[in-house]
PDB file of C-alpha atoms and ligand atoms in Angstrom:
ATOM      1  CA  MET A  92      -1.190   0.122  50.789  1.00 59.00           C
ATOM      2  CA  ALA A  93       0.575   0.124  47.396  1.00 65.00           C
ATOM      3  CA  GLU A  94       1.607  -3.312  46.079  1.00 71.00           C
ATOM      4  CA  PRO A  95       5.366  -3.914  45.764  1.00 86.00           C
ATOM      5  CA  LYS A  96       6.714  -3.340  42.276  1.00 92.00           C
ATOM      6  CA  ALA A  97       9.242  -5.168  40.159  1.00 97.00           C
ATOM      7  CA  ARG A  98      11.123  -3.834  37.162  1.00 98.00           C
ATOM      8  CA  LEU A  99      11.456  -5.975  34.027  1.00 98.00           C
ATOM      9  CA  ARG A 100      13.729  -5.341  31.060  1.00 98.00           C
ATOM     10  CA  VAL A 101      12.112  -7.109  28.142  1.00 98.00           C
ATOM     11  CA  PHE A 102      13.579  -7.599  24.671  1.00 98.00           C
ATOM     12  CA  ARG A 103      11.365  -6.018  22.023  1.00 98.00           C
ATOM     13  CA  GLY A 104      12.103  -6.538  18.354  1.00 98.00           C
ATOM     14  CA  THR A 105      12.927  -9.098  15.684  1.00 97.00           C
ATOM     15  CA  GLU A 106      15.976 -10.975  14.412  1.00 95.00           C
ATOM     16  CA  GLU A 107      16.997  -7.889  12.436  1.00 96.00           C
ATOM     17  CA  ALA A 108      16.628  -5.178  15.089  1.00 95.00           C
ATOM     18  CA  GLY A 109      15.550  -4.801  18.676  1.00 97.00           C
ATOM     19  CA  ASP A 110      16.151  -3.212  22.029  1.00 97.00           C
ATOM     20  CA  PHE A 111      15.189  -3.532  25.688  1.00 98.00           C
ATOM     21  CA  GLN A 112      12.107  -1.864  27.071  1.00 98.00           C
ATOM     22  CA  THR A 113      11.692  -1.320  30.795  1.00 98.00           C
ATOM     23  CA  TYR A 114       8.392  -1.989  32.543  1.00 98.00           C
ATOM     24  CA  ASP A 115       7.324  -1.707  36.182  1.00 98.00           C
ATOM     25  CA  VAL A 116       4.670  -4.163  37.339  1.00 98.00           C
ATOM     26  CA  GLU A 117       2.878  -4.673  40.630  1.00 97.00           C
ATOM     27  CA  THR A 118       3.731  -7.988  42.204  1.00 96.00           C
ATOM     28  CA  TYR A 119       1.785 -10.362  44.427  1.00 96.00           C
ATOM     29  CA  PRO A 120       2.573 -13.601  46.267  1.00 96.00           C
ATOM     30  CA  GLY A 121       2.942 -16.570  43.932  1.00 96.00           C
ATOM     31  CA  MET A 122       3.409 -14.407  40.834  1.00 98.00           C
ATOM     32  CA  VAL A 123       5.476 -15.985  38.055  1.00 98.00           C
ATOM     33  CA  VAL A 124       7.388 -14.187  35.297  1.00 98.00           C
ATOM     34  CA  LEU A 125       4.700 -15.138  32.755  1.00 98.00           C
ATOM     35  CA  ASP A 126       2.127 -13.320  34.958  1.00 98.00           C
ATOM     36  CA  ALA A 127       4.312 -10.224  34.816  1.00 98.00           C
ATOM     37  CA  ILE A 128       4.540 -10.472  31.021  1.00 98.00           C
ATOM     38  CA  HIS A 129       0.743 -10.853  30.819  1.00 98.00           C
ATOM     39  CA  ASP A 130       0.333  -7.824  33.076  1.00 98.00           C
ATOM     40  CA  ILE A 131       2.537  -5.814  30.710  1.00 98.00           C
ATOM     41  CA  GLN A 132       0.447  -7.029  27.745  1.00 98.00           C
ATOM     42  CA  ALA A 133      -2.779  -6.096  29.520  1.00 98.00           C
ATOM     43  CA  LYS A 134      -1.786  -2.650  30.787  1.00 98.00           C
ATOM     44  CA  GLN A 135       1.228  -1.310  28.903  1.00 98.00           C
ATOM     45  CA  SER A 136       2.185  -3.056  25.634  1.00 98.00           C
ATOM     46  CA  PRO A 137      -0.647  -5.096  24.105  1.00 98.00           C
ATOM     47  CA  ASP A 138       1.590  -5.996  21.141  1.00 98.00           C
ATOM     48  CA  LEU A 139       4.277  -7.696  23.280  1.00 98.00           C
ATOM     49  CA  ALA A 140       4.689 -11.176  21.729  1.00 98.00           C
ATOM     50  CA  VAL A 141       5.068 -14.224  23.976  1.00 98.00           C
ATOM     51  CA  ARG A 142       4.287 -17.884  23.305  1.00 98.00           C
ATOM     52  CA  TRP A 143       2.525 -19.836  26.040  1.00 98.00           C
ATOM     53  CA  ASN A 144      -0.228 -22.354  26.395  1.00 98.00           C
ATOM     54  CA  CYS A 145      -0.710 -24.258  29.634  1.00 98.00           C
ATOM     55  CA  LYS A 146       0.820 -22.019  32.334  1.00 97.00           C
ATOM     56  CA  ALA A 147       1.529 -25.225  34.207  1.00 98.00           C
ATOM     57  CA  GLY A 148       4.942 -26.352  32.978  1.00 98.00           C
ATOM     58  CA  ARG A 149       3.434 -28.992  30.717  1.00 98.00           C
ATOM     59  CA  CYS A 150       3.397 -27.654  27.149  1.00 98.00           C
ATOM     60  CA  GLY A 151       6.977 -26.400  26.824  1.00 98.00           C
ATOM     61  CA  SER A 152       5.860 -23.254  24.930  1.00 98.00           C
ATOM     62  CA  CYS A 153       6.954 -20.426  27.214  1.00 98.00           C
ATOM     63  CA  SER A 154      10.707 -21.067  27.032  1.00 98.00           C
ATOM     64  CA  ALA A 155      12.852 -17.934  27.196  1.00 98.00           C
ATOM     65  CA  GLU A 156      15.893 -16.640  29.036  1.00 98.00           C
ATOM     66  CA  ILE A 157      15.590 -14.881  32.374  1.00 98.00           C
ATOM     67  CA  ASN A 158      18.697 -13.005  33.473  1.00 98.00           C
ATOM     68  CA  GLY A 159      20.503 -14.980  30.755  1.00 97.00           C
ATOM     69  CA  LYS A 160      19.389 -18.439  31.942  1.00 97.00           C
ATOM     70  CA  PRO A 161      17.093 -20.674  29.883  1.00 98.00           C
ATOM     71  CA  ARG A 162      13.856 -21.122  31.877  1.00 98.00           C
ATOM     72  CA  LEU A 163      10.118 -21.643  31.569  1.00 98.00           C
ATOM     73  CA  LEU A 164       8.398 -18.272  32.138  1.00 98.00           C
ATOM     74  CA  CYS A 165       5.412 -19.950  33.757  1.00 98.00           C
ATOM     75  CA  MET A 166       7.437 -21.918  36.302  1.00 98.00           C
ATOM     76  CA  THR A 167       9.761 -19.150  37.441  1.00 98.00           C
ATOM     77  CA  ARG A 168       8.562 -17.192  40.458  1.00 98.00           C
ATOM     78  CA  MET A 169       9.193 -13.475  40.647  1.00 97.00           C
ATOM     79  CA  SER A 170      10.256 -14.053  44.255  1.00 96.00           C
ATOM     80  CA  ALA A 171      13.263 -16.063  42.997  1.00 96.00           C
ATOM     81  CA  PHE A 172      14.995 -12.780  42.099  1.00 97.00           C
ATOM     82  CA  PRO A 173      16.476 -10.213  44.470  1.00 95.00           C
ATOM     83  CA  GLU A 174      14.069  -7.383  45.283  1.00 91.00           C
ATOM     84  CA  GLY A 175      14.895  -4.058  43.684  1.00 91.00           C
ATOM     85  CA  GLU A 176      17.026  -5.530  40.885  1.00 96.00           C
ATOM     86  CA  PRO A 177      15.629  -5.542  37.346  1.00 97.00           C
ATOM     87  CA  ILE A 178      14.734  -8.906  35.815  1.00 98.00           C
ATOM     88  CA  THR A 179      15.871  -9.262  32.205  1.00 98.00           C
ATOM     89  CA  VAL A 180      13.709 -11.366  29.883  1.00 98.00           C
ATOM     90  CA  THR A 181      15.024 -12.303  26.439  1.00 98.00           C
ATOM     91  CA  PRO A 182      14.085 -14.862  23.777  1.00 98.00           C
ATOM     92  CA  MET A 183      16.014 -18.143  23.464  1.00 98.00           C
ATOM     93  CA  ARG A 184      19.349 -17.298  21.916  1.00 95.00           C
ATOM     94  CA  ALA A 185      19.871 -20.488  19.896  1.00 95.00           C
ATOM     95  CA  PHE A 186      16.922 -19.871  17.573  1.00 95.00           C
ATOM     96  CA  PRO A 187      15.932 -17.051  15.215  1.00 96.00           C
ATOM     97  CA  ILE A 188      13.679 -14.412  16.780  1.00 98.00           C
ATOM     98  CA  ILE A 189      10.247 -14.013  15.208  1.00 98.00           C
ATOM     99  CA  LYS A 190       9.108 -11.190  17.501  1.00 98.00           C
ATOM    100  CA  ASP A 191       9.955 -10.136  21.058  1.00 98.00           C
ATOM    101  CA  LEU A 192      10.059 -13.344  23.158  1.00 98.00           C
ATOM    102  CA  VAL A 193       8.895 -15.682  20.390  1.00 98.00           C
ATOM    103  CA  THR A 194      11.515 -17.714  18.524  1.00 98.00           C
ATOM    104  CA  ASP A 195      11.340 -19.924  15.461  1.00 97.00           C
ATOM    105  CA  VAL A 196      11.965 -23.446  16.799  1.00 97.00           C
ATOM    106  CA  SER A 197      11.108 -25.247  13.546  1.00 97.00           C
ATOM    107  CA  TRP A 198      14.674 -26.581  13.189  1.00 96.00           C
ATOM    108  CA  ASN A 199      13.823 -28.890  16.098  1.00 96.00           C
ATOM    109  CA  PHE A 200      10.789 -30.266  14.283  1.00 97.00           C
ATOM    110  CA  GLU A 201      12.900 -30.907  11.168  1.00 95.00           C
ATOM    111  CA  MET A 202      15.387 -32.791  13.336  1.00 95.00           C
ATOM    112  CA  ALA A 203      12.571 -34.862  14.880  1.00 96.00           C
ATOM    113  CA  LYS A 204      11.343 -35.853  11.415  1.00 96.00           C
ATOM    114  CA  LYS A 205      14.765 -37.290  10.541  1.00 96.00           C
ATOM    115  CA  ILE A 206      14.607 -39.891  13.339  1.00 97.00           C
ATOM    116  CA  PRO A 207      13.292 -43.264  12.106  1.00 96.00           C
ATOM    117  CA  PRO A 208      10.313 -44.318  14.266  1.00 95.00           C
ATOM    118  CA  PHE A 209      10.025 -47.184  16.739  1.00 96.00           C
ATOM    119  CA  LYS A 210      10.145 -50.566  14.954  1.00 96.00           C
ATOM    120  CA  PRO A 211       9.047 -53.298  17.385  1.00 95.00           C
ATOM    121  CA  ARG A 212       9.745 -57.026  16.973  1.00 95.00           C
ATOM    122  CA  PRO A 213       6.687 -59.255  16.345  1.00 95.00           C
ATOM    123  CA  ARG A 214       4.481 -60.114  19.322  1.00 96.00           C
ATOM    124  CA  ASP A 215       4.954 -63.425  21.143  1.00 94.00           C
ATOM    125  CA  ALA A 216       2.763 -66.389  20.081  1.00 95.00           C
ATOM    126  CA  ASP A 217       0.085 -65.443  22.642  1.00 96.00           C
ATOM    127  CA  GLY A 218      -0.200 -61.930  21.201  1.00 96.00           C
ATOM    128  CA  HIS A 219       1.743 -60.198  23.993  1.00 96.00           C
ATOM    129  CA  TRP A 220       5.035 -58.382  24.115  1.00 95.00           C
ATOM    130  CA  ARG A 221       7.250 -59.201  27.059  1.00 94.00           C
ATOM    131  CA  MET A 222       9.896 -56.898  28.471  1.00 93.00           C
ATOM    132  CA  GLN A 223      11.989 -56.693  31.598  1.00 94.00           C
ATOM    133  CA  GLN A 224      10.826 -53.969  34.009  1.00 94.00           C
ATOM    134  CA  MET A 225      14.433 -52.776  34.406  1.00 93.00           C
ATOM    135  CA  ASP A 226      14.649 -52.083  30.647  1.00 92.00           C
ATOM    136  CA  ILE A 227      11.500 -49.980  30.833  1.00 92.00           C
ATOM    137  CA  ASP A 228      12.663 -48.146  33.959  1.00 93.00           C
ATOM    138  CA  ARG A 229      15.853 -47.101  32.182  1.00 93.00           C
ATOM    139  CA  ILE A 230      14.048 -45.143  29.458  1.00 95.00           C
ATOM    140  CA  GLN A 231      11.025 -43.974  31.435  1.00 95.00           C
ATOM    141  CA  GLU A 232      12.562 -40.671  32.546  1.00 96.00           C
ATOM    142  CA  PHE A 233      13.274 -39.656  28.934  1.00 97.00           C
ATOM    143  CA  ARG A 234       9.553 -39.840  28.209  1.00 96.00           C
ATOM    144  CA  LYS A 235       8.912 -36.947  30.585  1.00 97.00           C
ATOM    145  CA  CYS A 236      10.305 -34.524  27.963  1.00 98.00           C
ATOM    146  CA  ILE A 237       7.906 -31.632  27.253  1.00 98.00           C
ATOM    147  CA  GLU A 238       9.903 -30.412  24.216  1.00 98.00           C
ATOM    148  CA  CYS A 239      10.595 -27.011  25.716  1.00 98.00           C
ATOM    149  CA  PHE A 240      13.978 -26.965  23.904  1.00 98.00           C
ATOM    150  CA  LEU A 241      15.688 -25.266  26.840  1.00 98.00           C
ATOM    151  CA  CYS A 242      18.389 -27.953  26.658  1.00 98.00           C
ATOM    152  CA  GLN A 243      18.855 -27.169  22.966  1.00 97.00           C
ATOM    153  CA  ASP A 244      19.087 -23.469  23.813  1.00 97.00           C
ATOM    154  CA  VAL A 245      21.785 -23.896  26.453  1.00 97.00           C
ATOM    155  CA  CYS A 246      23.936 -26.431  24.582  1.00 97.00           C
ATOM    156  CA  HIS A 247      27.031 -24.590  23.409  1.00 95.00           C
ATOM    157  CA  VAL A 248      27.370 -26.818  20.346  1.00 95.00           C
ATOM    158  CA  VAL A 249      23.939 -25.748  19.090  1.00 94.00           C
ATOM    159  CA  ARG A 250      24.181 -22.247  20.501  1.00 86.00           C
ATOM    160  CA  ASP A 251      27.680 -21.006  19.816  1.00 75.00           C
ATOM    161  CA  HIS A 252      29.081 -23.105  17.054  1.00 69.00           C
ATOM    162  CA  GLN A 253      25.869 -23.298  15.075  1.00 70.00           C
ATOM    163  CA  LYS A 254      26.542 -26.933  14.211  1.00 85.00           C
ATOM    164  CA  LYS A 255      22.877 -27.454  13.545  1.00 86.00           C
ATOM    165  CA  GLU A 256      23.593 -29.251  10.246  1.00 87.00           C
ATOM    166  CA  VAL A 257      25.568 -32.008  11.927  1.00 91.00           C
ATOM    167  CA  PHE A 258      24.409 -32.112  15.550  1.00 95.00           C
ATOM    168  CA  SER A 259      20.871 -32.822  16.697  1.00 96.00           C
ATOM    169  CA  GLY A 260      21.269 -31.434  20.225  1.00 97.00           C
ATOM    170  CA  PRO A 261      20.471 -33.098  23.578  1.00 98.00           C
ATOM    171  CA  ARG A 262      16.689 -33.302  23.166  1.00 98.00           C
ATOM    172  CA  PHE A 263      17.011 -35.551  20.129  1.00 98.00           C
ATOM    173  CA  LEU A 264      19.919 -37.546  21.514  1.00 98.00           C
ATOM    174  CA  ILE A 265      17.674 -38.601  24.405  1.00 97.00           C
ATOM    175  CA  HIS A 266      14.902 -39.385  21.938  1.00 97.00           C
ATOM    176  CA  LEU A 267      17.371 -41.592  20.069  1.00 97.00           C
ATOM    177  CA  ALA A 268      18.451 -43.121  23.392  1.00 96.00           C
ATOM    178  CA  THR A 269      14.799 -43.927  24.178  1.00 96.00           C
ATOM    179  CA  LEU A 270      14.496 -45.819  20.906  1.00 96.00           C
ATOM    180  CA  ASP A 271      17.945 -47.396  20.979  1.00 94.00           C
ATOM    181  CA  MET A 272      17.532 -48.692  24.546  1.00 93.00           C
ATOM    182  CA  HIS A 273      13.951 -49.869  24.025  1.00 95.00           C
ATOM    183  CA  PRO A 274      13.852 -53.653  24.546  1.00 94.00           C
ATOM    184  CA  LEU A 275      11.388 -54.209  21.671  1.00 96.00           C
ATOM    185  CA  ASP A 276      12.951 -51.995  19.048  1.00 95.00           C
ATOM    186  CA  THR A 277      14.719 -53.786  16.190  1.00 96.00           C
ATOM    187  CA  LEU A 278      16.321 -50.966  14.239  1.00 96.00           C
ATOM    188  CA  ASP A 279      20.053 -50.416  14.693  1.00 93.00           C
ATOM    189  CA  ARG A 280      20.429 -46.615  14.752  1.00 93.00           C
ATOM    190  CA  ARG A 281      24.005 -46.503  16.019  1.00 93.00           C
ATOM    191  CA  ASP A 282      25.613 -45.540  12.731  1.00 94.00           C
ATOM    192  CA  MET A 283      23.186 -42.666  12.144  1.00 95.00           C
ATOM    193  CA  ILE A 284      23.529 -41.528  15.766  1.00 96.00           C
ATOM    194  CA  LYS A 285      27.195 -40.964  15.018  1.00 95.00           C
ATOM    195  CA  LYS A 286      27.002 -39.696  11.435  1.00 94.00           C
ATOM    196  CA  ASP A 287      23.640 -37.922  11.096  1.00 95.00           C
ATOM    197  CA  PHE A 288      22.932 -36.817  14.663  1.00 96.00           C
ATOM    198  CA  GLY A 289      26.526 -36.059  15.670  1.00 96.00           C
ATOM    199  CA  VAL A 290      26.710 -37.635  19.141  1.00 97.00           C
ATOM    200  CA  GLY A 291      30.504 -37.161  19.026  1.00 95.00           C
ATOM    201  CA  TYR A 292      30.130 -33.363  19.123  1.00 96.00           C
ATOM    202  CA  CYS A 293      28.734 -33.504  22.658  1.00 97.00           C
ATOM    203  CA  ASN A 294      31.639 -32.947  25.017  1.00 95.00           C
ATOM    204  CA  ILE A 295      29.605 -33.693  28.135  1.00 97.00           C
ATOM    205  CA  THR A 296      29.377 -30.202  29.599  1.00 97.00           C
ATOM    206  CA  LYS A 297      26.052 -31.261  31.213  1.00 98.00           C
ATOM    207  CA  CYS A 298      24.525 -27.767  30.849  1.00 98.00           C
ATOM    208  CA  CYS A 299      21.500 -29.446  29.218  1.00 98.00           C
ATOM    209  CA  THR A 300      20.884 -31.554  32.328  1.00 98.00           C
ATOM    210  CA  GLU A 301      21.125 -28.473  34.562  1.00 98.00           C
ATOM    211  CA  VAL A 302      18.355 -26.552  32.768  1.00 98.00           C
ATOM    212  CA  CYS A 303      15.885 -29.383  32.098  1.00 98.00           C
ATOM    213  CA  PRO A 304      12.628 -28.461  33.893  1.00 98.00           C
ATOM    214  CA  GLU A 305      11.670 -32.148  33.989  1.00 98.00           C
ATOM    215  CA  HIS A 306      14.953 -33.014  35.754  1.00 98.00           C
ATOM    216  CA  ILE A 307      15.848 -35.608  33.134  1.00 98.00           C
ATOM    217  CA  THR A 308      19.427 -36.790  33.623  1.00 98.00           C
ATOM    218  CA  ILE A 309      20.088 -36.113  29.947  1.00 98.00           C
ATOM    219  CA  THR A 310      23.852 -36.476  29.903  1.00 98.00           C
ATOM    220  CA  ASP A 311      24.604 -39.259  32.385  1.00 98.00           C
ATOM    221  CA  ASN A 312      21.638 -41.497  31.632  1.00 97.00           C
ATOM    222  CA  GLY A 313      21.053 -40.685  27.953  1.00 97.00           C
ATOM    223  CA  ILE A 314      23.973 -39.269  26.031  1.00 98.00           C
ATOM    224  CA  ILE A 315      26.888 -41.040  27.735  1.00 97.00           C
ATOM    225  CA  PRO A 316      25.346 -44.546  27.321  1.00 95.00           C
ATOM    226  CA  LEU A 317      24.545 -43.606  23.718  1.00 95.00           C
ATOM    227  CA  LYS A 318      28.170 -42.615  23.136  1.00 95.00           C
ATOM    228  CA  GLU A 319      29.287 -45.949  24.643  1.00 94.00           C
ATOM    229  CA  ARG A 320      26.929 -47.924  22.406  1.00 91.00           C
ATOM    230  CA  VAL A 321      28.146 -46.088  19.312  1.00 90.00           C
ATOM    231  CA  ALA A 322      31.796 -46.566  20.344  1.00 88.00           C
ATOM    232  CA  ASP A 323      31.245 -50.302  20.989  1.00 80.00           C
ATOM    233  CA  ASP A 324      29.763 -50.641  17.525  1.00 67.00           C
ATOM    234  CA  HIS A 325      32.384 -48.574  15.816  1.00 60.00           C
ATOM    235  CA  TYR A 326      35.432 -50.086  17.432  1.00 58.00           C
ATOM    236  CA  ASP A 327      34.239 -53.687  17.538  1.00 61.00           C
ATOM    237  CA  PRO A 328      36.906 -55.387  15.343  1.00 60.00           C
ATOM    238  CA  VAL A 329      34.413 -57.845  13.778  1.00 61.00           C
ATOM    239  CA  ARG A 330      32.003 -55.050  12.856  1.00 60.00           C
ATOM    240  CA  TRP A 331      34.924 -52.941  11.644  1.00 55.00           C
ATOM    241  CA  LEU A 332      36.048 -55.701   9.274  1.00 60.00           C
ATOM    242  CA  LEU A 333      32.493 -56.254   8.079  1.00 61.00           C
ATOM    243  CA  ARG A 334      32.112 -52.536   7.376  1.00 56.00           C
ATOM    244  CA  LYS A 335      35.431 -52.441   5.599  1.00 54.00           C
ATOM    245  CA  PHE A 336      34.592 -55.258   3.223  1.00 59.00           C
ATOM    246  CA  THR A 337      30.880 -54.726   2.739  1.00 59.00           C
ATOM    247  CA  GLY A 338      30.806 -50.944   2.931  1.00 50.00           C
ATOM    248  CA  ASN A 339      27.854 -51.121   5.391  1.00 50.00           C
TER     249      ASN A 339
HETATM  250 FE1  SF4 B1632      13.005 -29.561  27.716  1.00 66.36          FE
HETATM  251 FE2  SF4 B1632      14.245 -31.408  29.227  1.00 66.36          FE
HETATM  252 FE3  SF4 B1632      12.945 -32.124  27.006  1.00 66.36          FE
HETATM  253 FE4  SF4 B1632      15.218 -30.778  26.831  1.00 66.36          FE
HETATM  254  S1  SF4 B1632      14.963 -32.839  27.641  1.00 66.36           S
HETATM  255  S2  SF4 B1632      13.381 -30.409  25.635  1.00 66.36           S
HETATM  256  S3  SF4 B1632      15.080 -29.433  28.581  1.00 66.36           S
HETATM  257  S4  SF4 B1632      12.066 -31.243  28.848  1.00 66.36           S
HETATM  258 FE1  F3S B1633      25.490 -30.040  24.832  1.00 66.36          FE
HETATM  259 FE2  F3S B1633      24.497 -31.391  26.865  1.00 66.36          FE
HETATM  260 FE3  F3S B1633      26.490 -32.359  25.491  1.00 66.36          FE
HETATM  261  S1  F3S B1633      24.818 -29.229  26.781  1.00 66.36           S
HETATM  262  S2  F3S B1633      27.630 -30.570  24.844  1.00 66.36           S
HETATM  263  S3  F3S B1633      24.488 -32.004  24.718  1.00 66.36           S
HETATM  264  S4  F3S B1633      26.183 -32.527  27.654  1.00 66.36           S
HETATM  265 FE1  FES B1634       3.170 -24.311  29.112  1.00 66.36          FE
HETATM  266 FE2  FES B1634       4.878 -22.642  30.330  1.00 66.36          FE
HETATM  267  S1  FES B1634       3.009 -22.160  29.351  1.00 66.36           S
HETATM  268  S2  FES B1634       5.130 -24.757  29.935  1.00 66.36           S
END
């Protein structure tokens, strides 16, 4: 008996020019979209470019858009889509296309480099660091990030307004939140979170939280507390006076 088939419309091209190509692939139970792309590479278009690594939702490499939604190709089952309707696969829209489904995400790495690293206070006299478990619990979920940049891709500030010069995007706001909320960290990053990483540009649409494959509560647990910390600092009258007279 012939295997059931699915039709995929895949973007082929570069930043300068491209078009959709249609492929039919045989499907099987448990097949994911990345399997279908590999099948196309193996049997129809060996030059189809796709970035992937682990095929287990761990490396964050296979990010793309499926029917217009940012998703990991390796964690999206073919069975999630209605039978008989074509599945459209396109590269992430927020980043320049290198070829086919592969985008240039280097802007994210430049943004990461701008964040000053963890600066812990000295150890206690007995050589240990002590922290409250509740402080650790608060930031633990942010550490699950696999840097897939799907949240960056879906954020309308990064995506539509191209505010990449002044806004770091949700992935780096939660990285800043991890550092800022860390009980051992000594560096006050609040001023740079406002000025250099543009926390004020986030208008809490929560699209980033919806697409995160690690189910990190990016907006409610990361960005909103970060906004509150920055606002407390900025509108604290004592700090305001200090800034006014010292320029710091
Ligand atoms: Fe991906 Fe979630 Fe990390 Fe954003 S926060 S880069 S969506 S894992
Ligand atoms: Fe963008 Fe997420 Fe804020 S999608 S606007 S960073 S809530
Ligand atoms: Fe690693 Fe998809 S291939 S997350």
